[in-house]
mmCIF file of N, CA and C in Angstrom:
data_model
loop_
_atom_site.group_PDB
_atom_site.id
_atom_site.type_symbol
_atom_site.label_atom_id
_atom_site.label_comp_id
_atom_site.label_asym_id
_atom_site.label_seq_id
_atom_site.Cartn_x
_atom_site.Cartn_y
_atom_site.Cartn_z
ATOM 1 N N UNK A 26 0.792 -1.190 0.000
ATOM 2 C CA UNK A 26 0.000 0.000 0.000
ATOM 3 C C UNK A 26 0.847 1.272 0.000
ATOM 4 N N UNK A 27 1.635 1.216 -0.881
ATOM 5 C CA UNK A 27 2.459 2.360 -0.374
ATOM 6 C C UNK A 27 2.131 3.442 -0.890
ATOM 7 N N UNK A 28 0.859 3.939 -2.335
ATOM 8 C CA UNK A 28 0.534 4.779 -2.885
ATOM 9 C C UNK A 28 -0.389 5.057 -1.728
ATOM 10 N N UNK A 29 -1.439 4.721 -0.902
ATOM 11 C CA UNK A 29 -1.961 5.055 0.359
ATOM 12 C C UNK A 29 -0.962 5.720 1.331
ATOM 13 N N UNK A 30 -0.067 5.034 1.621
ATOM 14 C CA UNK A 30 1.030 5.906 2.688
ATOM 15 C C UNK A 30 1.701 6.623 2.681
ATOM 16 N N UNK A 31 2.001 7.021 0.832
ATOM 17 C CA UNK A 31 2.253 8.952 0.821
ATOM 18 C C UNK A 31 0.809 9.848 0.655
ATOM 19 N N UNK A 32 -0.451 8.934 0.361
ATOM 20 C CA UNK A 32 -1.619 10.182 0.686
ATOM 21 C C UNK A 32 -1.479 10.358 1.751
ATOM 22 N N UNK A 33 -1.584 9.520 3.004
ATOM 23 C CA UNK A 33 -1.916 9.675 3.988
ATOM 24 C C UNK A 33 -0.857 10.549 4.775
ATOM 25 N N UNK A 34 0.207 10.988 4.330
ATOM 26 C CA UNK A 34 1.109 12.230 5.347
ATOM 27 C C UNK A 34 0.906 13.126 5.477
ATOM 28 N N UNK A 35 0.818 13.542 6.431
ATOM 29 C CA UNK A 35 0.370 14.706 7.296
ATOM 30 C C UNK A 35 -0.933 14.315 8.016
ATOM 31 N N UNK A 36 -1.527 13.062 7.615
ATOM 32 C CA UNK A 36 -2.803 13.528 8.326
ATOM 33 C C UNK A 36 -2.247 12.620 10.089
ATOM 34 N N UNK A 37 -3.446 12.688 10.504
ATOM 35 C CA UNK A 37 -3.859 12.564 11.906
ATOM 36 C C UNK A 37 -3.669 11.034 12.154
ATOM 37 N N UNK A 38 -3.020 9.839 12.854
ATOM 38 C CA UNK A 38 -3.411 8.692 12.765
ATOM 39 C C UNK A 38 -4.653 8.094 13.072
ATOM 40 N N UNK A 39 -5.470 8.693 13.497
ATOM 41 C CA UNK A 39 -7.598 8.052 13.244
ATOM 42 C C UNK A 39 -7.337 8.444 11.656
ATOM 43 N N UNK A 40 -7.124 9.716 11.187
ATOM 44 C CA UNK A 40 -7.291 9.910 9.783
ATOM 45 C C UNK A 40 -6.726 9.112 9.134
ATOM 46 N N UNK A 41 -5.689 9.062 9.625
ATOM 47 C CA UNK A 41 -4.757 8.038 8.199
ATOM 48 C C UNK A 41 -5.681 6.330 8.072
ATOM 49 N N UNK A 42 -6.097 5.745 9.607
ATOM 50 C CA UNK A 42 -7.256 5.005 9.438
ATOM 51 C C UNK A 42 -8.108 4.902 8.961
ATOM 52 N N UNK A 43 -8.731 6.012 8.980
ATOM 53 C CA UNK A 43 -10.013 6.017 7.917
ATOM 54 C C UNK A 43 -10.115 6.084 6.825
ATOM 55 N N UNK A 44 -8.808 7.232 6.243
ATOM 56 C CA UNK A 44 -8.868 7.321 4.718
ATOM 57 C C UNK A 44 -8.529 5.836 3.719
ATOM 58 N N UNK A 45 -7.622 5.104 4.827
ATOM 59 C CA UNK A 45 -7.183 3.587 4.103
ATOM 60 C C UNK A 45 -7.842 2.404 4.326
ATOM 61 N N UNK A 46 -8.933 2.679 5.036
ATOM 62 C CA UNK A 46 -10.450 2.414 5.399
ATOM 63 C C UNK A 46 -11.529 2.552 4.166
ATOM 64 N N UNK A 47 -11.534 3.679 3.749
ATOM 65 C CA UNK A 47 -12.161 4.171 2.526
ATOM 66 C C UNK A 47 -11.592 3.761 1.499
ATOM 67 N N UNK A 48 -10.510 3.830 1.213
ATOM 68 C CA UNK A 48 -9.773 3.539 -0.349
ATOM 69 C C UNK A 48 -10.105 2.276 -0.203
ATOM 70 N N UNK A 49 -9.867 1.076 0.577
ATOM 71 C CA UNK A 49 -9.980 -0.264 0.360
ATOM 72 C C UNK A 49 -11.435 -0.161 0.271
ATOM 73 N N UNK A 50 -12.170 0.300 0.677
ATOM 74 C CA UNK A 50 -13.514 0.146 0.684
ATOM 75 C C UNK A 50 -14.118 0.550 -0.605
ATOM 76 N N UNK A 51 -13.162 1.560 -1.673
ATOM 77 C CA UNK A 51 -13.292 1.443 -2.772
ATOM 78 C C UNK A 51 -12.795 0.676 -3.505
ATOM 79 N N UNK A 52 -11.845 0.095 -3.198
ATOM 80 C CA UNK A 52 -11.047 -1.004 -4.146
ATOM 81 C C UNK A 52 -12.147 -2.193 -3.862
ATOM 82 N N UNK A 53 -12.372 -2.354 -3.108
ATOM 83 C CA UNK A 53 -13.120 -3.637 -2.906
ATOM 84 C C UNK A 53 -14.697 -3.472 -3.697
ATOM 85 N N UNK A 54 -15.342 -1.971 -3.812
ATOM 86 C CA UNK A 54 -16.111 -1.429 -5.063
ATOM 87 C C UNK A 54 -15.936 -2.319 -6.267
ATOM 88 N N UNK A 55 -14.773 -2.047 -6.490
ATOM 89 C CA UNK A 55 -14.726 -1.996 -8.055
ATOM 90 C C UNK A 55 -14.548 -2.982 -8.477
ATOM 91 N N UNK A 56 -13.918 -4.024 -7.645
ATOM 92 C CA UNK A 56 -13.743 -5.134 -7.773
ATOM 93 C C UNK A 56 -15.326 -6.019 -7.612
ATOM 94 N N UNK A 57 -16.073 -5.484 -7.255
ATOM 95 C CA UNK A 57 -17.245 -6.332 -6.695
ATOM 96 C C UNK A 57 -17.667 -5.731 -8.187
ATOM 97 N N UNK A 58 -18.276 -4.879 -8.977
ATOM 98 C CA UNK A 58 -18.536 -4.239 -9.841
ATOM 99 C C UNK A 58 -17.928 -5.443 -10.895
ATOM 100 N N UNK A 59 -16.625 -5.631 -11.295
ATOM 101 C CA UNK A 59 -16.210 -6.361 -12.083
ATOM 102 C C UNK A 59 -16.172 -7.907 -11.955
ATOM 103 N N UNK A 60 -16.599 -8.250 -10.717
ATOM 104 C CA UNK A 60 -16.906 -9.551 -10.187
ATOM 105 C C UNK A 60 -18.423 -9.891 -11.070
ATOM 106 N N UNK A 61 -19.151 -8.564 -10.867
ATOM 107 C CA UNK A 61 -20.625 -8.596 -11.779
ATOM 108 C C UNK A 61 -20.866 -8.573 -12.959
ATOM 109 N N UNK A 62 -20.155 -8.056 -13.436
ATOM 110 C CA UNK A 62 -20.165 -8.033 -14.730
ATOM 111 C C UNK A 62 -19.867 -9.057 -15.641
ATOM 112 N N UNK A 63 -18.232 -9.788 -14.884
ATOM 113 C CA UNK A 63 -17.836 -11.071 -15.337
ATOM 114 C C UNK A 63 -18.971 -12.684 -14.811
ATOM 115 N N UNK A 64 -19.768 -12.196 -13.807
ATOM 116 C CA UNK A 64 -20.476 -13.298 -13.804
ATOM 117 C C UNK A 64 -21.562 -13.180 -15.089
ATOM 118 N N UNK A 65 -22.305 -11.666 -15.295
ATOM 119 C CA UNK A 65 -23.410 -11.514 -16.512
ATOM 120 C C UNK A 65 -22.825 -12.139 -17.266
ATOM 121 N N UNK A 66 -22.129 -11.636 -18.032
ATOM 122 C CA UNK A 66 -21.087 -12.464 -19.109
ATOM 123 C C UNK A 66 -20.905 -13.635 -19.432
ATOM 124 N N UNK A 67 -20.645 -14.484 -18.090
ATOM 125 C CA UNK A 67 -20.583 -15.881 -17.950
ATOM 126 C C UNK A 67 -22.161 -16.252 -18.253
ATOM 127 N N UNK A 68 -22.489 -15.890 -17.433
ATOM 128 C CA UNK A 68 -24.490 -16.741 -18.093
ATOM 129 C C UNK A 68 -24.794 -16.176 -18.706
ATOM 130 N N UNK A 69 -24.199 -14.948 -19.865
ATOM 131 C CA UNK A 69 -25.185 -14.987 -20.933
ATOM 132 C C UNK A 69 -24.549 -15.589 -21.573
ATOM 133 N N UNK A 70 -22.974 -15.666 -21.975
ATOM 134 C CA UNK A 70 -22.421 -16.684 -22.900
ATOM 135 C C UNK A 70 -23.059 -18.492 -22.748
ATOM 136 N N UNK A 71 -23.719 -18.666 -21.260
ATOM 137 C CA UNK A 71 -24.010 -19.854 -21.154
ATOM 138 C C UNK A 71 -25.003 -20.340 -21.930
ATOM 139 N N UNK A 72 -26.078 -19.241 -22.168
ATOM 140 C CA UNK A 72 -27.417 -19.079 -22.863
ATOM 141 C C UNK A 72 -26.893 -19.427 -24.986
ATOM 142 N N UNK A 73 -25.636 -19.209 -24.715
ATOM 143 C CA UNK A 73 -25.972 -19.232 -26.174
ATOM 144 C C UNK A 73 -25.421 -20.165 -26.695
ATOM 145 N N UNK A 74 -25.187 -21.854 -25.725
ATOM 146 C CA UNK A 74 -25.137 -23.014 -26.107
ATOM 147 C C UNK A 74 -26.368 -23.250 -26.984
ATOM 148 N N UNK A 75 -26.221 -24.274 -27.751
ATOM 149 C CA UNK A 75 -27.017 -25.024 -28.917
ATOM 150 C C UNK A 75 -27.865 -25.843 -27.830
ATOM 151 N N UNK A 76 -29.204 -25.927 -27.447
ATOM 152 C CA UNK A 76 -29.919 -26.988 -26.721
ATOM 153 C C UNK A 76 -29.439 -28.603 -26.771
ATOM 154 N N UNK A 77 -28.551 -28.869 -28.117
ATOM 155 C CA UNK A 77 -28.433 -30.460 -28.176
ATOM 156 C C UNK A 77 -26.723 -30.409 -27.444
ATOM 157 N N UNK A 78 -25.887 -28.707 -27.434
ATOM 158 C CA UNK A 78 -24.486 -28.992 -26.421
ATOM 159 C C UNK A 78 -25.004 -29.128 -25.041
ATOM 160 N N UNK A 79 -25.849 -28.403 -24.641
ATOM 161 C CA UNK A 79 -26.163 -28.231 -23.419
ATOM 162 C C UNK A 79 -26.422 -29.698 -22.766
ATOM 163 N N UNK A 80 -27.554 -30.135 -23.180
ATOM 164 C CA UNK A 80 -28.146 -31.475 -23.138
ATOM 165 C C UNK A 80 -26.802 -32.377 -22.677
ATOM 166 N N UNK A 81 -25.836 -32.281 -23.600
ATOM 167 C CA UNK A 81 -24.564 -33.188 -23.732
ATOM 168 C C UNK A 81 -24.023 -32.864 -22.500
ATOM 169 N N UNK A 82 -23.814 -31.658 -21.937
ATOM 170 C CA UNK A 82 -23.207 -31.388 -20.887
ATOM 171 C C UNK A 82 -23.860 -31.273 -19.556
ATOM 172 N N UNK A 83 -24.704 -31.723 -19.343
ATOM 173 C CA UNK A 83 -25.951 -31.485 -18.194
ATOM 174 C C UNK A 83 -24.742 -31.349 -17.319
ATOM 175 N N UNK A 84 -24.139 -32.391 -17.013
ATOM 176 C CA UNK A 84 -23.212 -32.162 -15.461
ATOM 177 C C UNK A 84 -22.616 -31.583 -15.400
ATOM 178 N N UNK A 85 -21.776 -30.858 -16.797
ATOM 179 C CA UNK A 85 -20.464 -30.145 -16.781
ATOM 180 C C UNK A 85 -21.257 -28.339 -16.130
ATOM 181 N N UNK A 86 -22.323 -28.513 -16.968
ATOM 182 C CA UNK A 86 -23.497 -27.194 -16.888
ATOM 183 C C UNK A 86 -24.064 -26.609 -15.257
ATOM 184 N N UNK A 87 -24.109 -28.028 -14.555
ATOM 185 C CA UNK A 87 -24.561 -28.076 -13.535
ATOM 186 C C UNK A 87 -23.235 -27.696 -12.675
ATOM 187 N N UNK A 88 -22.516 -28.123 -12.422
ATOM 188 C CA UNK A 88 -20.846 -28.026 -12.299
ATOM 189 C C UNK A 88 -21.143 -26.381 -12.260
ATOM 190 N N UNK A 89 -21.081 -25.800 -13.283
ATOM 191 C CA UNK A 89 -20.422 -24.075 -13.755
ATOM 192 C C UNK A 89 -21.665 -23.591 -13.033
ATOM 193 N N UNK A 90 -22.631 -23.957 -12.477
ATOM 194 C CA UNK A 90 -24.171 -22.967 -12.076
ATOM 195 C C UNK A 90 -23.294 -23.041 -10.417
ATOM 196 N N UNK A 91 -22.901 -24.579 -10.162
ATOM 197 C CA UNK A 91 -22.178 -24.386 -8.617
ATOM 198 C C UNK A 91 -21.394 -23.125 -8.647
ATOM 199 N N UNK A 92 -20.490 -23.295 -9.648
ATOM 200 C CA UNK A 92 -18.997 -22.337 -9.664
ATOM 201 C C UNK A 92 -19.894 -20.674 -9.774
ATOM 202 N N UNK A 93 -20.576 -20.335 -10.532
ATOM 203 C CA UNK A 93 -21.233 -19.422 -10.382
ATOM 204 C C UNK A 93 -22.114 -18.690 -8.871
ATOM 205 N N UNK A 94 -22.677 -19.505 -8.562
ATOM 206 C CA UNK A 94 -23.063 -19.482 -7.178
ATOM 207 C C UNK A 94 -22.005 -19.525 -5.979
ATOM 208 N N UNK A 95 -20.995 -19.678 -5.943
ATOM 209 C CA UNK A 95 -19.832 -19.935 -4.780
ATOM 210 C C UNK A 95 -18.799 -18.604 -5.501
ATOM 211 N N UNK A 96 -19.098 -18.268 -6.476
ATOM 212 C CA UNK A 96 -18.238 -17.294 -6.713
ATOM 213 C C UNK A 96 -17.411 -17.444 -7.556
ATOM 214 N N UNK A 97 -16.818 -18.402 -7.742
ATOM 215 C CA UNK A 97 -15.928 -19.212 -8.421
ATOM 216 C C UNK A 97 -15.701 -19.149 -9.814
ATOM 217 N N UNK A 98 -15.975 -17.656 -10.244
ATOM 218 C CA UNK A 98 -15.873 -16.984 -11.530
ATOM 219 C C UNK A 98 -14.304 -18.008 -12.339
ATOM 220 N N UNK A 99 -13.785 -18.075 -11.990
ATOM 221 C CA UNK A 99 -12.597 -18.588 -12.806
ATOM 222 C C UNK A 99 -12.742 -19.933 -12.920
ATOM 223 N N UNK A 100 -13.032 -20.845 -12.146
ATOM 224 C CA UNK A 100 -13.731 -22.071 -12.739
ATOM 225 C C UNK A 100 -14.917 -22.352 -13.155
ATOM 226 N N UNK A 101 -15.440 -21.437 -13.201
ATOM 227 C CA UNK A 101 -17.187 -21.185 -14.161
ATOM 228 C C UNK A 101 -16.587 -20.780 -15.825
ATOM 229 N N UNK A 102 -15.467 -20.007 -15.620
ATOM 230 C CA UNK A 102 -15.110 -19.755 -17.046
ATOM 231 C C UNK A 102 -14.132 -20.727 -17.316
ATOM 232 N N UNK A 103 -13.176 -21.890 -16.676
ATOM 233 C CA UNK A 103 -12.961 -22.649 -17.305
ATOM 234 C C UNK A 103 -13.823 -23.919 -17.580
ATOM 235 N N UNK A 104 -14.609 -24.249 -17.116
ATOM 236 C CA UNK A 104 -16.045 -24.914 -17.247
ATOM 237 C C UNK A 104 -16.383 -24.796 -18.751
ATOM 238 N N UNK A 105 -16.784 -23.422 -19.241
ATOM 239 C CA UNK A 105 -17.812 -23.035 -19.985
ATOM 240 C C UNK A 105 -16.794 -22.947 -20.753
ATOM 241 N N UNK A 106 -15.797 -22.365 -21.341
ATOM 242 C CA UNK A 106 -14.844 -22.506 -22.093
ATOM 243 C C UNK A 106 -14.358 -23.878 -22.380
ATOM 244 N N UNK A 107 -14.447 -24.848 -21.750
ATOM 245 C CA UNK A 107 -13.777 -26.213 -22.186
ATOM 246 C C UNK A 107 -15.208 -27.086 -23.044
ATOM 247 N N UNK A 108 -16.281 -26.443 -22.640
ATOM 248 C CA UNK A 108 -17.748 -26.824 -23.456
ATOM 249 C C UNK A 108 -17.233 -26.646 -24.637
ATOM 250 N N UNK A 109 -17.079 -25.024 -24.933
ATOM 251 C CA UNK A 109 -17.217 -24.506 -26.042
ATOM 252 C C UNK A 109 -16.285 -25.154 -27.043
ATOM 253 N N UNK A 110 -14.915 -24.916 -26.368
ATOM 254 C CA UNK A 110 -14.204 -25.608 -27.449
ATOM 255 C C UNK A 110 -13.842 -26.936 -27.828
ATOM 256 N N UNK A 111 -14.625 -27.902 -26.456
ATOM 257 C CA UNK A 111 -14.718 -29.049 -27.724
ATOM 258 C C UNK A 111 -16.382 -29.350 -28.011
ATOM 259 N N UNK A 112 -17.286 -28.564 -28.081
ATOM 260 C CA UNK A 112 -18.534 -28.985 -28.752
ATOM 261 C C UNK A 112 -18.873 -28.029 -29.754
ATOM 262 N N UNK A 113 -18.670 -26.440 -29.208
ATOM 263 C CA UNK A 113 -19.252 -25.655 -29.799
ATOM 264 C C UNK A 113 -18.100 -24.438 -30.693
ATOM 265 N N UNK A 114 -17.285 -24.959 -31.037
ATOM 266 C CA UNK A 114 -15.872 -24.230 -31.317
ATOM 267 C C UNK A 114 -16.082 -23.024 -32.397
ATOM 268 N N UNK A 115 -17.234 -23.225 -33.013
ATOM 269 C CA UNK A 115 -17.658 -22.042 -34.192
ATOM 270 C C UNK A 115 -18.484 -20.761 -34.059
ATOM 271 N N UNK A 116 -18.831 -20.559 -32.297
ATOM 272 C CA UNK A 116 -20.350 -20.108 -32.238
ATOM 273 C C UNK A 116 -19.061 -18.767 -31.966
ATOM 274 N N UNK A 117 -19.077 -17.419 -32.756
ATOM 275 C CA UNK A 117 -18.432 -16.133 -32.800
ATOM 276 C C UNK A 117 -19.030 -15.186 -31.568
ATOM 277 N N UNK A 118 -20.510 -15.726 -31.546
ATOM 278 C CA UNK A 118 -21.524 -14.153 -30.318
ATOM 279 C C UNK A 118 -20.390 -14.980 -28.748
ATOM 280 N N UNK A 119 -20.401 -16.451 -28.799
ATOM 281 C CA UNK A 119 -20.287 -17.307 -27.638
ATOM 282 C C UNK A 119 -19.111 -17.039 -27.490
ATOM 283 N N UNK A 120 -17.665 -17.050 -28.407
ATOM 284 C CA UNK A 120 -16.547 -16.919 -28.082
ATOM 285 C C UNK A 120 -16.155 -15.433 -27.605
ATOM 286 N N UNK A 121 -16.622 -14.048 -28.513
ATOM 287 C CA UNK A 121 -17.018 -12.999 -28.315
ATOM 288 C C UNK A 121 -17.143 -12.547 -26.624
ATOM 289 N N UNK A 122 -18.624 -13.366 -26.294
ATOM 290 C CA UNK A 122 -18.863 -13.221 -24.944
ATOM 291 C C UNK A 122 -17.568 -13.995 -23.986
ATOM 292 N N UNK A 123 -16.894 -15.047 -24.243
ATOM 293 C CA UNK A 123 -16.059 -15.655 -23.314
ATOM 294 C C UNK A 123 -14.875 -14.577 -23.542
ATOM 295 N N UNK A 124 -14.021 -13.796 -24.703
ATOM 296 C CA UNK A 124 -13.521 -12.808 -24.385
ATOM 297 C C UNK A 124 -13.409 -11.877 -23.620
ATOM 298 N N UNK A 125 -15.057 -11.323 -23.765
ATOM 299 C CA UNK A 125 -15.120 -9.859 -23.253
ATOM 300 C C UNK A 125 -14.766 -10.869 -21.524
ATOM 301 N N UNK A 126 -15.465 -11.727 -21.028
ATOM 302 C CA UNK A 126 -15.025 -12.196 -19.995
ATOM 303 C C UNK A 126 -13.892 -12.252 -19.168
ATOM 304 N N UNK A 127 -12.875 -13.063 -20.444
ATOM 305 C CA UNK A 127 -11.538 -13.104 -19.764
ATOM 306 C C UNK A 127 -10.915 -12.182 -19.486
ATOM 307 N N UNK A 128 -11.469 -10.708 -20.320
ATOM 308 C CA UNK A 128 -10.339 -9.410 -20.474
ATOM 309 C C UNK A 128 -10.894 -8.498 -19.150
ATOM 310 N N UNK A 129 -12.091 -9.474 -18.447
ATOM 311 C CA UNK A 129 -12.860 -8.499 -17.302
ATOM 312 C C UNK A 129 -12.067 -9.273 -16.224
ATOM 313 N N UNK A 130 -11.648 -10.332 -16.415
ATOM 314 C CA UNK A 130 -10.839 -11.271 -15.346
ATOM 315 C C UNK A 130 -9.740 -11.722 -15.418
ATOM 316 N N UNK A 131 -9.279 -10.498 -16.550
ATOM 317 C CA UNK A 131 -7.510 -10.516 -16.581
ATOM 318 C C UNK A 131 -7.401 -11.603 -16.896
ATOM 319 N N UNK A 132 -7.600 -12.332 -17.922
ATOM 320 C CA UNK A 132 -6.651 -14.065 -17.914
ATOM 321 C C UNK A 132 -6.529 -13.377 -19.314
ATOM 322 N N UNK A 133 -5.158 -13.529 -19.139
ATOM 323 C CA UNK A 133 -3.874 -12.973 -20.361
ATOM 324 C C UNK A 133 -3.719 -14.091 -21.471
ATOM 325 N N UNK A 134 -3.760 -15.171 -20.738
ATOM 326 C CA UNK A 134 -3.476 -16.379 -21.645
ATOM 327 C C UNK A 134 -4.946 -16.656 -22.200
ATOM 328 N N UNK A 135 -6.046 -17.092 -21.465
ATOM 329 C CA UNK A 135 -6.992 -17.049 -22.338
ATOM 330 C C UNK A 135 -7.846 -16.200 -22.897
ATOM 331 N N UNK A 136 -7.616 -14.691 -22.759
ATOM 332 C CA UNK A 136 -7.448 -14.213 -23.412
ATOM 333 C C UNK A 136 -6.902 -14.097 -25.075
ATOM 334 N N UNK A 137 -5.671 -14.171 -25.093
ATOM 335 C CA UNK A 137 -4.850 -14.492 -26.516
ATOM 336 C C UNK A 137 -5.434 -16.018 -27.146
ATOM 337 N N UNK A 138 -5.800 -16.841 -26.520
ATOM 338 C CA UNK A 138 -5.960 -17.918 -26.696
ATOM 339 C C UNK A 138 -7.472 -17.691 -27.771
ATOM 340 N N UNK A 139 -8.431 -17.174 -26.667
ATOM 341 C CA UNK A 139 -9.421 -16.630 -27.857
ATOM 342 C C UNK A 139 -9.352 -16.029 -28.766
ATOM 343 N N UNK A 140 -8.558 -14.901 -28.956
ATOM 344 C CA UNK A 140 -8.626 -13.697 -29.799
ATOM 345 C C UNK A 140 -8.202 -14.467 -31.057
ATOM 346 N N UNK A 141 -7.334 -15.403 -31.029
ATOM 347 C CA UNK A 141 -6.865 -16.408 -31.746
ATOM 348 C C UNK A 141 -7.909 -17.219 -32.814
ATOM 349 N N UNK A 142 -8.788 -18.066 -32.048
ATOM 350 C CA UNK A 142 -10.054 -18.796 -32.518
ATOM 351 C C UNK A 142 -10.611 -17.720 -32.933
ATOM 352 N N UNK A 143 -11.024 -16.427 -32.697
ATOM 353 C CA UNK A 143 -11.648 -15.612 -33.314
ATOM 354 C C UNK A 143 -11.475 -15.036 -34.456
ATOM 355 N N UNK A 144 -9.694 -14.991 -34.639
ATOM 356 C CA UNK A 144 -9.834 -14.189 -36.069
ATOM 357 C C UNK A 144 -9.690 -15.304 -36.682
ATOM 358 N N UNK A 145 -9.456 -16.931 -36.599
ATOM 359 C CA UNK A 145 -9.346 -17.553 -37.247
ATOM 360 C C UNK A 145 -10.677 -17.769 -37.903
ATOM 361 N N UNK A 146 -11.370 -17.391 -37.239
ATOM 362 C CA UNK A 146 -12.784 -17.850 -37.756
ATOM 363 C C UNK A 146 -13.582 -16.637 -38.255
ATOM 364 N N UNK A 147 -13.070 -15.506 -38.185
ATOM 365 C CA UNK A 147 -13.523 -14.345 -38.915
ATOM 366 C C UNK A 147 -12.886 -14.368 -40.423
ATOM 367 N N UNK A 148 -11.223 -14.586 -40.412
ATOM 368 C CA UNK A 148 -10.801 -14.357 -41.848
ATOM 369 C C UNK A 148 -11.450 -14.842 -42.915
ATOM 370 N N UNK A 149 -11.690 -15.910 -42.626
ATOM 371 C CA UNK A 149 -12.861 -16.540 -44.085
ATOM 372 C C UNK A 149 -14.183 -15.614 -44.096
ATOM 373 N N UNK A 150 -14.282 -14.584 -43.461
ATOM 374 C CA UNK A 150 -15.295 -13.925 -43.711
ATOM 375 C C UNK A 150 -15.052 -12.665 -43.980
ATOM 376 N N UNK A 151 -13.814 -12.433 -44.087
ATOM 377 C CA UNK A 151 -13.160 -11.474 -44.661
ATOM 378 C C UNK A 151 -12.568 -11.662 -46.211
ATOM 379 N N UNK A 152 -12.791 -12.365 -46.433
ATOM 380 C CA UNK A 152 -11.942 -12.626 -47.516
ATOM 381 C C UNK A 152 -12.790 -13.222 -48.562
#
């Protein structure tokens, strides 16, 4: 915390308590904020399985609703990501949505990993 412990000079030590009281209390904001967003994300990308992948995956599905419910955003997205790419590897809105995901939950690697499947599967539609 050391960008906190040059705001906090000069003040009062109750002050310097409170203000690093408050900042975490905003950090912990924003983080809850992006905790939300990456779960929307996760169930709407879930929604846009094919009824006959879903079906296939009842347990794996059931599995990611736990991970969703416990919080467990990062094994809800490796869950739903390991669906996709071995049942549903073509669906662009689905991979799309598992992007915007990973880039809300910082995963660098799957991240690139998608962006990858994506333009691979855009260029023929470019061309």
């Amino acid at each position: 915390m050391p960008r906190t412990l040059r705001l906090n000079k000069g003040l009062q030590p109750a002050q310097k308590r409170t203000f690093t009281f408050v900042t975490l209390v905003k950090k912990m904001s924003d983080y809850q904020a992006s905790w939300q967003r990456a779960e929307l994300l996760l169930a709407t990308a879930k929604t846009l399985l094919l009824p006959e992948v879903a079906a296939a995956n009842e347990t794996d599905l059931r599995q990611f609703d736990e991970f969703l419910d416990a919080n467990e955003l990062g094994l809800a997205f490796e869950c739903l990501e390991s669906i996709t790419y071995e049942d549903q590897p073509t669906c662009l809105p689905l991979l799309r949505l598992l992007r915007s995901t990973a880039e809300e939950m910082n995963l660098r690697e799957n991240l690139a990993e998608l962006d990858n499947r994506i333009n691979a599967l855009e260029k023929p539609l470019t061309q």
